[in-house]
Amino acid sequence: MSQTMPSATPGTETTAGTPKKAALASFLGSAVEYYDFFIFGSAAALIFPHVFFPSADANAAIMSFATFGFAYIARPVGAVILGHFGDRIGRQKVLMFTLVLMGAATFVIGCLPDFKTIGWWAPVLLVVARLCQGLSAAGEQAGASSMTLEHAPDNRRSFFTSWTLTGTQGGQILAALVFIPVVALPDDIKYGIGWRIPFWLSAVVVLVAFFIRRTLHEPPAFAEAKKNNEISKLPVADLLRLHWRDVLRVVCCAFIAAVSTVFGTLAIKYAQDVAGVNSTITLWLVVAANVVALGTQPLFGMLSDKIGRKPVFIYGALSSAIMTPVFLLTLEGGNVPLMFLVSVVFFSFGYAAANAVWPSFYGEMFSTKVRFSGLAIGTQLGFLMAGFAPAIVTALGGTKPGGWVQISIFTAVICVIAAVSAMTARESAKTPTTELGLHKQAQH
């Protein structure tokens, strides 16, 4: 039986840094990392069909959304690789690598020639760059969540780890804000140099995150395990031997992430093509909902520390299923104030509940020795559903009149799968990290 190392305890300061510092570093790092990731989503919905494909028709939209999804193919591969090194050499080193890789790939996308210049090589190169983004993202949330969880006091783990996902929302806000002036440009500028500027700006924000992240230290639990030579030689093998049920559970729970891509990417296209809503307004809907989520997600994390992870996660999943058709029909109604109200209720007070607690909910399923690998592999396999959700639903007619039915059914199915999978998990909100790994390994 392998041994897990102690986590932070309430009121304890360590040389590896305080829980607040770890949460702040994870917030800022995730915000920068996911700014890069989400500007691709906005461009896939609004720009790429006109730039990287021969005609801006329905087929171009499907192919454009498919390029968005290719990152999610790379993410499971990256999860295995980065999970291995995250559990072997440390969380901080892997997080530095993911940051540089994401920044380089994003900058390169802004430099790619269009379809008129090099033909089909343009989307091919776009896919290659997107795959690099996917490899990077595979380690980001798992690494940041593991880092913060292992620094946090046992009775506040969900609150502190919620800031990792809150940083992700910050990145989405920044991405949408940058794209709002881009979509307002005249077409010749917008589809020329205009869309490239947000990708080039990533170089600036990556430098900011680099100096923030380099101050991070390994959590005491991991540092002590490494000092005592108790690091797993093959973390993935140990993971699949001891925690394979939990990996499957996390995969199914992670389907819930498809709600985010439906809201932040597919709904933009649906509102523009079916409801005739100006794309600037839809981007502001994303901004407003995510701004409010910056406040609600830590609150859901605090609630989870009081009543447990499962009820909060299940509430977030089921409320998302209920609110999806309401949101889409509101877009068709054309009442802008009502659109903003419903988008905030849907995303910030529904989906945000599940989004806030999953880092602690999933992370507590695994021992320190395999936590990075477990989080990375489980979530990235589940996130495949999120990555291809826009392309799948678009192919089924989801961006045509009446398409709200297809989108709503799809979302309801994945939300129910996530909720049912969460119900099968053992509630561990009150179990200290030090005991959880030993307890679970003994049971398996």
Short mmCIF file of C-alpha atoms in Angstrom, two decimals:
data_model
loop_
_atom_site.label_atom_id
_atom_site.label_comp_id
_atom_site.label_asym_id
_atom_site.label_seq_id
_atom_site.Cartn_x
_atom_site.Cartn_y
_atom_site.Cartn_z
CA MET A 1 0.00 0.00 0.00
CA SER A 2 1.42 3.36 -1.00
CA GLN A 3 1.29 6.29 1.32
CA THR A 4 -0.07 9.77 0.64
CA MET A 5 1.49 12.84 2.15
CA PRO A 6 -0.23 15.37 4.37
CA SER A 7 -2.13 18.26 2.91
CA ALA A 8 -2.24 21.70 4.42
CA THR A 9 -4.11 21.96 7.68
CA PRO A 10 -6.11 24.96 8.87
CA GLY A 11 -3.95 27.77 10.08
CA THR A 12 -0.71 26.21 8.90
CA GLU A 13 1.84 28.19 6.90
CA THR A 14 4.36 26.34 4.75
CA THR A 15 7.45 27.28 2.81
CA ALA A 16 5.61 26.19 -0.33
CA GLY A 17 3.26 29.14 0.03
CA THR A 18 -0.14 29.84 1.52
CA PRO A 19 -3.42 28.53 0.12
CA LYS A 20 -4.33 32.08 -0.90
CA LYS A 21 -1.16 32.48 -2.92
CA ALA A 22 -1.68 29.14 -4.63
CA ALA A 23 -5.30 29.98 -5.43
CA LEU A 24 -4.32 33.41 -6.80
CA ALA A 25 -1.55 31.97 -8.95
CA SER A 26 -3.92 29.31 -10.30
CA PHE A 27 -6.58 31.94 -11.00
CA LEU A 28 -4.24 34.20 -12.94
CA GLY A 29 -2.49 31.38 -14.77
CA SER A 30 -5.77 29.77 -15.80
CA ALA A 31 -7.16 33.13 -16.92
CA VAL A 32 -4.24 33.69 -19.27
CA GLU A 33 -4.15 30.09 -20.50
CA TYR A 34 -7.86 30.05 -21.27
CA TYR A 35 -7.88 33.47 -22.86
CA ASP A 36 -5.81 31.81 -25.57
CA PHE A 37 -8.06 28.77 -25.67
CA PHE A 38 -11.35 30.69 -25.84
CA ILE A 39 -10.42 33.25 -28.48
CA PHE A 40 -10.18 30.28 -30.82
CA GLY A 41 -13.80 29.41 -29.95
CA SER A 42 -15.03 32.91 -30.79
CA ALA A 43 -13.04 32.91 -34.03
CA ALA A 44 -14.35 29.44 -34.96
CA ALA A 45 -17.92 30.72 -34.68
CA LEU A 46 -17.50 34.13 -36.32
CA ILE A 47 -14.27 34.33 -38.36
CA PHE A 48 -12.76 31.06 -39.53
CA PRO A 49 -15.59 29.99 -41.88
CA HIS A 50 -14.78 33.11 -43.93
CA VAL A 51 -10.99 32.84 -43.71
CA PHE A 52 -9.85 29.21 -43.72
CA PHE A 53 -12.45 27.56 -45.97
CA PRO A 54 -13.51 28.05 -49.61
CA SER A 55 -17.02 29.37 -48.86
CA ALA A 56 -18.73 30.67 -45.73
CA ASP A 57 -21.67 28.24 -45.89
CA ALA A 58 -23.07 25.62 -43.51
CA ASN A 59 -20.32 23.14 -44.43
CA ALA A 60 -17.68 25.74 -43.63
CA ALA A 61 -19.32 26.30 -40.23
CA ILE A 62 -19.24 22.56 -39.49
CA MET A 63 -15.58 22.29 -40.51
CA SER A 64 -14.71 25.39 -38.50
CA PHE A 65 -16.34 23.96 -35.38
CA ALA A 66 -14.51 20.70 -36.08
CA THR A 67 -11.16 22.53 -35.88
CA PHE A 68 -12.33 23.79 -32.49
CA GLY A 69 -12.94 20.18 -31.49
CA PHE A 70 -9.56 18.88 -32.64
CA ALA A 71 -7.97 20.30 -29.51
CA TYR A 72 -10.09 17.92 -27.51
CA ILE A 73 -8.61 14.97 -29.41
CA ALA A 74 -5.13 16.07 -28.37
CA ARG A 75 -6.15 16.64 -24.76
CA PRO A 76 -6.42 12.96 -23.70
CA VAL A 77 -3.01 12.29 -25.25
CA GLY A 78 -1.60 15.32 -23.47
CA ALA A 79 -3.30 14.21 -20.26
CA VAL A 80 -1.40 10.91 -20.24
CA ILE A 81 1.94 12.58 -20.99
CA LEU A 82 1.56 15.64 -18.78
CA GLY A 83 -0.16 13.65 -16.03
CA HIS A 84 2.84 11.32 -15.89
CA PHE A 85 5.33 14.17 -15.56
CA GLY A 86 3.07 16.14 -13.22
CA ASP A 87 3.05 13.23 -10.79
CA ARG A 88 6.72 12.42 -11.40
CA ILE A 89 8.63 15.73 -11.54
CA GLY A 90 6.11 18.16 -10.11
CA ARG A 91 3.04 20.27 -10.75
CA GLN A 92 4.86 23.60 -11.17
CA LYS A 93 7.25 22.48 -13.90
CA VAL A 94 4.44 21.08 -16.03
CA LEU A 95 2.38 24.24 -15.55
CA MET A 96 5.27 26.34 -16.87
CA PHE A 97 5.54 24.12 -19.94
CA THR A 98 1.80 24.28 -20.69
CA LEU A 99 1.86 28.07 -20.48
CA VAL A 100 4.67 28.46 -23.01
CA LEU A 101 3.19 25.90 -25.41
CA MET A 102 -0.25 27.54 -25.35
CA GLY A 103 1.22 31.00 -25.94
CA ALA A 104 3.37 29.89 -28.87
CA ALA A 105 0.53 28.00 -30.57
CA THR A 106 -1.87 30.92 -30.18
CA PHE A 107 0.59 33.45 -31.59
CA VAL A 108 1.25 31.19 -34.59
CA ILE A 109 -2.48 30.97 -35.36
CA GLY A 110 -2.54 34.74 -35.76
CA CYS A 111 0.24 34.45 -38.37
CA LEU A 112 -1.31 31.73 -40.55
CA PRO A 113 -2.06 32.51 -44.22
CA ASP A 114 -5.70 32.16 -45.30
CA PHE A 115 -7.40 29.78 -47.73
CA LYS A 116 -7.05 32.17 -50.67
CA THR A 117 -3.28 32.18 -50.19
CA ILE A 118 -2.37 28.51 -49.67
CA GLY A 119 -5.63 26.60 -50.14
CA TRP A 120 -6.32 23.59 -47.94
CA TRP A 121 -2.96 23.92 -46.26
CA ALA A 122 -4.50 26.80 -44.31
CA PRO A 123 -7.00 24.68 -42.32
CA VAL A 124 -4.38 21.91 -42.00
CA LEU A 125 -1.95 24.29 -40.30
CA LEU A 126 -4.80 25.65 -38.20
CA VAL A 127 -5.54 22.14 -36.96
CA VAL A 128 -1.87 21.53 -36.10
CA ALA A 129 -1.75 24.72 -34.02
CA ARG A 130 -5.05 23.81 -32.39
CA LEU A 131 -3.67 20.39 -31.45
CA CYS A 132 -0.80 22.15 -29.66
CA GLN A 133 -3.36 24.23 -27.76
CA GLY A 134 -5.11 21.03 -26.78
CA LEU A 135 -1.91 19.42 -25.51
CA SER A 136 -1.32 22.47 -23.35
CA ALA A 137 -4.84 22.69 -21.97
CA ALA A 138 -4.71 19.00 -21.02
CA GLY A 139 -2.36 19.78 -18.16
CA GLU A 140 -3.53 23.23 -17.15
CA GLN A 141 -6.65 22.65 -15.09
CA ALA A 142 -5.46 19.33 -13.68
CA GLY A 143 -2.14 20.85 -12.61
CA ALA A 144 -3.62 24.02 -11.18
CA SER A 145 -6.40 22.12 -9.39
CA SER A 146 -3.94 19.60 -7.91
CA MET A 147 -1.63 22.40 -6.81
CA THR A 148 -4.38 24.37 -5.09
CA LEU A 149 -6.10 21.35 -3.55
CA GLU A 150 -2.86 20.15 -1.96
CA HIS A 151 -2.10 23.59 -0.52
CA ALA A 152 -5.61 24.15 0.88
CA PRO A 153 -6.93 23.45 4.42
CA ASP A 154 -9.04 20.30 4.50
CA ASN A 155 -12.21 22.20 5.43
CA ARG A 156 -11.88 24.80 2.62
CA ARG A 157 -10.61 22.78 -0.32
CA SER A 158 -13.64 23.39 -2.53
CA PHE A 159 -13.52 27.15 -1.97
CA PHE A 160 -9.84 27.48 -2.84
CA THR A 161 -9.92 25.12 -5.82
CA SER A 162 -12.96 26.94 -7.22
CA TRP A 163 -10.60 29.81 -8.07
CA THR A 164 -8.90 27.68 -10.71
CA LEU A 165 -12.16 27.48 -12.65
CA THR A 166 -12.98 31.08 -11.81
CA GLY A 167 -9.72 31.97 -13.56
CA THR A 168 -10.97 30.03 -16.56
CA GLN A 169 -14.08 32.22 -16.57
CA GLY A 170 -11.81 35.27 -16.38
CA GLY A 171 -10.05 34.07 -19.52
CA GLN A 172 -13.36 33.70 -21.30
CA ILE A 173 -14.36 37.21 -20.29
CA LEU A 174 -11.10 38.63 -21.61
CA ALA A 175 -11.46 36.69 -24.86
CA ALA A 176 -14.98 37.96 -25.44
CA LEU A 177 -14.03 41.56 -24.60
CA VAL A 178 -11.16 41.45 -27.08
CA PHE A 179 -13.40 40.07 -29.82
CA ILE A 180 -16.20 42.62 -29.37
CA PRO A 181 -14.33 45.44 -31.19
CA VAL A 182 -13.07 42.93 -33.79
CA VAL A 183 -16.56 41.88 -34.91
CA ALA A 184 -17.54 45.55 -35.18
CA LEU A 185 -14.86 46.21 -37.83
CA PRO A 186 -15.69 46.44 -41.55
CA ASP A 187 -15.51 43.03 -43.21
CA ASP A 188 -12.37 43.71 -45.21
CA ILE A 189 -10.48 44.62 -42.03
CA LYS A 190 -12.19 42.05 -39.79
CA TYR A 191 -11.38 39.13 -42.09
CA GLY A 192 -7.98 40.58 -42.97
CA ILE A 193 -5.76 41.71 -40.12
CA GLY A 194 -8.43 42.44 -37.51
CA TRP A 195 -9.08 38.89 -36.29
CA ARG A 196 -5.36 38.24 -35.92
CA ILE A 197 -4.81 40.91 -33.27
CA PRO A 198 -6.37 38.98 -30.34
CA PHE A 199 -4.10 36.03 -31.14
CA TRP A 200 -1.00 38.23 -31.26
CA LEU A 201 -1.95 39.86 -27.95
CA SER A 202 -1.52 36.47 -26.30
CA ALA A 203 2.24 37.06 -26.31
CA VAL A 204 1.74 39.91 -23.83
CA VAL A 205 -0.53 38.05 -21.45
CA VAL A 206 1.67 34.94 -21.54
CA LEU A 207 4.62 37.01 -20.32
CA VAL A 208 2.51 38.31 -17.43
CA ALA A 209 1.46 34.78 -16.46
CA PHE A 210 5.01 33.48 -16.81
CA PHE A 211 6.31 35.79 -14.09
CA ILE A 212 3.34 34.96 -11.86
CA ARG A 213 3.62 31.22 -12.25
CA ARG A 214 7.39 31.00 -11.82
CA THR A 215 6.97 32.02 -8.15
CA LEU A 216 4.90 28.93 -7.43
CA HIS A 217 6.36 26.13 -5.32
CA GLU A 218 5.37 22.50 -5.10
CA PRO A 219 2.71 21.64 -2.45
CA PRO A 220 4.04 20.24 0.84
CA ALA A 221 2.40 16.85 0.16
CA PHE A 222 4.18 16.39 -3.17
CA ALA A 223 7.48 17.86 -1.94
CA GLU A 224 7.54 15.52 1.06
CA ALA A 225 6.71 12.50 -1.10
CA LYS A 226 9.55 13.38 -3.47
CA LYS A 227 11.98 13.90 -0.59
CA ASN A 228 11.13 10.46 0.78
CA ASN A 229 11.41 8.84 -2.66
CA GLU A 230 7.73 7.87 -2.60
CA ILE A 231 6.86 9.18 -6.06
CA SER A 232 5.20 6.66 -8.34
CA LYS A 233 7.44 5.45 -11.17
CA LEU A 234 4.45 4.83 -13.44
CA PRO A 235 1.59 7.05 -12.19
CA VAL A 236 -0.77 6.10 -15.02
CA ALA A 237 -0.33 2.38 -14.32
CA ASP A 238 -1.03 2.93 -10.62
CA LEU A 239 -4.00 5.10 -11.51
CA LEU A 240 -5.61 2.45 -13.71
CA ARG A 241 -4.87 -0.29 -11.17
CA LEU A 242 -6.19 1.52 -8.09
CA HIS A 243 -8.63 4.14 -9.35
CA TRP A 244 -10.05 2.95 -12.67
CA ARG A 245 -13.65 3.23 -11.41
CA ASP A 246 -13.07 6.82 -10.41
CA VAL A 247 -11.49 7.60 -13.78
CA LEU A 248 -14.65 6.36 -15.51
CA ARG A 249 -16.77 8.33 -13.08
CA VAL A 250 -14.84 11.53 -13.78
CA VAL A 251 -15.10 10.96 -17.55
CA CYS A 252 -18.90 10.84 -17.36
CA CYS A 253 -19.15 13.74 -14.90
CA ALA A 254 -16.90 15.84 -17.16
CA PHE A 255 -19.52 15.66 -19.93
CA ILE A 256 -21.02 18.65 -18.10
CA ALA A 257 -18.35 20.84 -19.72
CA ALA A 258 -20.33 20.62 -22.97
CA VAL A 259 -22.72 23.14 -21.43
CA SER A 260 -19.95 25.72 -21.50
CA THR A 261 -19.18 25.21 -25.19
CA VAL A 262 -22.88 25.24 -26.07
CA PHE A 263 -23.27 28.51 -24.19
CA GLY A 264 -20.05 30.23 -25.21
CA THR A 265 -19.61 29.01 -28.79
CA LEU A 266 -22.65 27.29 -30.32
CA ALA A 267 -25.22 29.74 -28.95
CA ILE A 268 -23.32 32.62 -30.59
CA LYS A 269 -23.75 30.97 -33.98
CA TYR A 270 -27.38 30.03 -33.28
CA ALA A 271 -28.30 33.54 -32.18
CA GLN A 272 -26.67 35.07 -35.25
CA ASP A 273 -27.99 32.67 -37.91
CA VAL A 274 -31.45 31.82 -36.57
CA ALA A 275 -32.50 34.69 -34.36
CA GLY A 276 -30.69 37.47 -36.21
CA VAL A 277 -29.08 38.70 -32.99
CA ASN A 278 -26.06 40.91 -33.54
CA SER A 279 -22.87 39.03 -32.71
CA THR A 280 -21.71 41.90 -30.49
CA ILE A 281 -24.74 41.37 -28.27
CA THR A 282 -24.11 37.63 -27.98
CA LEU A 283 -20.52 38.26 -26.98
CA TRP A 284 -21.71 40.67 -24.30
CA LEU A 285 -24.05 37.94 -23.04
CA VAL A 286 -21.02 35.71 -22.54
CA VAL A 287 -19.16 38.53 -20.77
CA ALA A 288 -22.06 39.35 -18.44
CA ALA A 289 -22.69 35.74 -17.45
CA ASN A 290 -19.02 35.07 -16.79
CA VAL A 291 -18.56 38.29 -14.79
CA VAL A 292 -21.36 37.25 -12.44
CA ALA A 293 -19.89 33.73 -12.30
CA LEU A 294 -16.66 35.24 -10.95
CA GLY A 295 -18.66 35.94 -7.80
CA THR A 296 -20.99 32.95 -7.68
CA GLN A 297 -18.42 30.19 -8.22
CA PRO A 298 -16.46 30.87 -5.00
CA LEU A 299 -19.81 30.99 -3.19
CA PHE A 300 -20.76 27.60 -4.59
CA GLY A 301 -17.33 26.38 -3.48
CA MET A 302 -18.02 27.60 0.06
CA LEU A 303 -21.44 25.94 0.00
CA SER A 304 -19.82 22.70 -1.10
CA ASP A 305 -17.44 22.84 1.87
CA LYS A 306 -20.52 23.01 4.11
CA ILE A 307 -22.94 20.50 2.56
CA GLY A 308 -20.72 18.37 0.31
CA ARG A 309 -19.72 18.23 -3.35
CA LYS A 310 -22.43 15.95 -4.73
CA PRO A 311 -25.57 18.03 -4.10
CA VAL A 312 -23.96 21.19 -5.50
CA PHE A 313 -22.62 19.41 -8.59
CA ILE A 314 -25.91 17.62 -9.29
CA TYR A 315 -27.86 20.86 -8.90
CA GLY A 316 -25.57 22.53 -11.45
CA ALA A 317 -26.01 19.70 -13.96
CA LEU A 318 -29.79 19.44 -13.73
CA SER A 319 -30.39 23.19 -13.71
CA SER A 320 -28.27 23.48 -16.88
CA ALA A 321 -30.48 20.91 -18.61
CA ILE A 322 -33.60 22.85 -17.64
CA MET A 323 -32.25 26.29 -18.56
CA THR A 324 -30.80 25.47 -22.01
CA PRO A 325 -34.13 25.56 -23.94
CA VAL A 326 -35.23 28.62 -21.96
CA PHE A 327 -32.04 30.44 -22.95
CA LEU A 328 -32.28 29.50 -26.64
CA LEU A 329 -35.94 30.49 -26.91
CA THR A 330 -35.10 33.78 -25.22
CA LEU A 331 -32.53 34.43 -27.96
CA GLU A 332 -35.23 33.90 -30.58
CA GLY A 333 -37.55 36.29 -28.73
CA GLY A 334 -35.31 39.29 -29.40
CA ASN A 335 -35.81 40.91 -25.99
CA VAL A 336 -32.26 42.00 -25.16
CA PRO A 337 -32.71 42.73 -21.40
CA LEU A 338 -34.40 39.35 -21.00
CA MET A 339 -31.51 37.69 -22.88
CA PHE A 340 -29.05 39.10 -20.37
CA LEU A 341 -31.17 38.07 -17.39
CA VAL A 342 -31.66 34.50 -18.59
CA SER A 343 -28.01 34.08 -19.63
CA VAL A 344 -26.88 35.11 -16.13
CA VAL A 345 -29.37 32.81 -14.41
CA PHE A 346 -28.47 29.91 -16.71
CA PHE A 347 -24.71 30.19 -16.52
CA SER A 348 -23.88 32.02 -13.29
CA PHE A 349 -26.46 30.44 -10.99
CA GLY A 350 -26.81 27.06 -12.71
CA TYR A 351 -23.83 25.70 -14.58
CA ALA A 352 -21.42 27.63 -12.33
CA ALA A 353 -22.35 25.35 -9.42
CA ALA A 354 -20.98 22.23 -11.12
CA ASN A 355 -18.07 24.17 -12.59
CA ALA A 356 -17.00 25.50 -9.20
CA VAL A 357 -16.89 22.19 -7.33
CA TRP A 358 -15.51 19.75 -9.86
CA PRO A 359 -11.80 20.45 -9.12
CA SER A 360 -12.25 19.38 -5.49
CA PHE A 361 -14.93 16.76 -6.27
CA TYR A 362 -12.76 14.96 -8.82
CA GLY A 363 -9.44 15.65 -7.11
CA GLU A 364 -10.54 14.05 -3.84
CA MET A 365 -11.20 10.80 -5.68
CA PHE A 366 -7.44 10.29 -6.16
CA SER A 367 -4.42 9.97 -3.89
CA THR A 368 -1.52 12.44 -4.07
CA LYS A 369 0.64 10.00 -6.05
CA VAL A 370 -1.78 9.89 -9.02
CA ARG A 371 -3.92 12.99 -8.57
CA PHE A 372 -2.50 14.95 -11.52
CA SER A 373 -2.88 11.94 -13.83
CA GLY A 374 -6.36 11.10 -12.55
CA LEU A 375 -7.65 14.63 -12.96
CA ALA A 376 -6.01 15.11 -16.35
CA ILE A 377 -7.00 11.81 -17.97
CA GLY A 378 -10.51 11.66 -16.53
CA THR A 379 -11.45 15.21 -17.40
CA GLN A 380 -9.85 15.29 -20.82
CA LEU A 381 -11.62 12.14 -21.98
CA GLY A 382 -14.89 13.65 -20.76
CA PHE A 383 -14.11 16.99 -22.37
CA LEU A 384 -14.10 15.32 -25.80
CA MET A 385 -17.87 15.64 -25.61
CA ALA A 386 -17.52 19.35 -24.95
CA GLY A 387 -15.09 19.89 -27.79
CA PHE A 388 -17.23 18.31 -30.48
CA ALA A 389 -20.60 19.44 -29.13
CA PRO A 390 -20.83 22.46 -31.49
CA ALA A 391 -19.90 20.39 -34.56
CA ILE A 392 -22.22 17.51 -33.61
CA VAL A 393 -25.23 19.70 -32.94
CA THR A 394 -24.56 21.86 -36.02
CA ALA A 395 -24.46 18.72 -38.18
CA LEU A 396 -27.83 17.70 -36.68
CA GLY A 397 -29.34 21.03 -37.69
CA GLY A 398 -28.87 22.82 -34.42
CA THR A 399 -28.08 26.16 -36.06
CA LYS A 400 -31.16 26.07 -38.32
CA PRO A 401 -34.67 27.33 -37.45
CA GLY A 402 -36.09 25.08 -34.74
CA GLY A 403 -32.61 23.87 -33.86
CA TRP A 404 -33.16 24.75 -30.22
CA VAL A 405 -34.82 21.34 -29.88
CA GLN A 406 -31.70 19.43 -30.97
CA ILE A 407 -29.45 21.58 -28.79
CA SER A 408 -31.72 21.16 -25.76
CA ILE A 409 -32.02 17.38 -26.12
CA PHE A 410 -28.26 17.02 -26.53
CA THR A 411 -27.57 19.17 -23.47
CA ALA A 412 -30.18 17.37 -21.37
CA VAL A 413 -28.66 13.97 -22.16
CA ILE A 414 -25.11 14.93 -21.23
CA CYS A 415 -26.28 16.72 -18.06
CA VAL A 416 -28.26 13.69 -16.87
CA ILE A 417 -25.27 11.41 -17.53
CA ALA A 418 -23.07 13.74 -15.45
CA ALA A 419 -25.61 13.95 -12.62
CA VAL A 420 -26.17 10.18 -12.43
CA SER A 421 -22.41 9.55 -12.45
CA ALA A 422 -21.96 12.03 -9.61
CA MET A 423 -24.62 10.21 -7.58
CA THR A 424 -22.49 7.05 -7.63
CA ALA A 425 -19.46 8.79 -6.10
CA ARG A 426 -18.64 8.48 -2.41
CA GLU A 427 -19.04 11.85 -0.74
CA SER A 428 -15.63 12.92 0.51
CA ALA A 429 -16.04 16.57 1.42
CA LYS A 430 -15.46 15.82 5.10
CA THR A 431 -12.59 13.39 4.55
CA PRO A 432 -9.08 14.85 4.94
CA THR A 433 -6.81 14.41 1.95
CA THR A 434 -4.32 12.58 4.14
CA GLU A 435 -6.82 9.82 4.85
CA LEU A 436 -8.63 9.76 1.53
CA GLY A 437 -5.83 8.29 -0.57
CA LEU A 438 -5.18 5.50 1.93
CA HIS A 439 -8.89 4.83 2.38
CA LYS A 440 -9.57 4.56 -1.34
CA GLN A 441 -6.50 2.45 -2.10
CA ALA A 442 -7.49 0.02 0.66
CA GLN A 443 -11.01 -0.28 -0.77
CA HIS A 444 -9.74 -0.91 -4.29
#
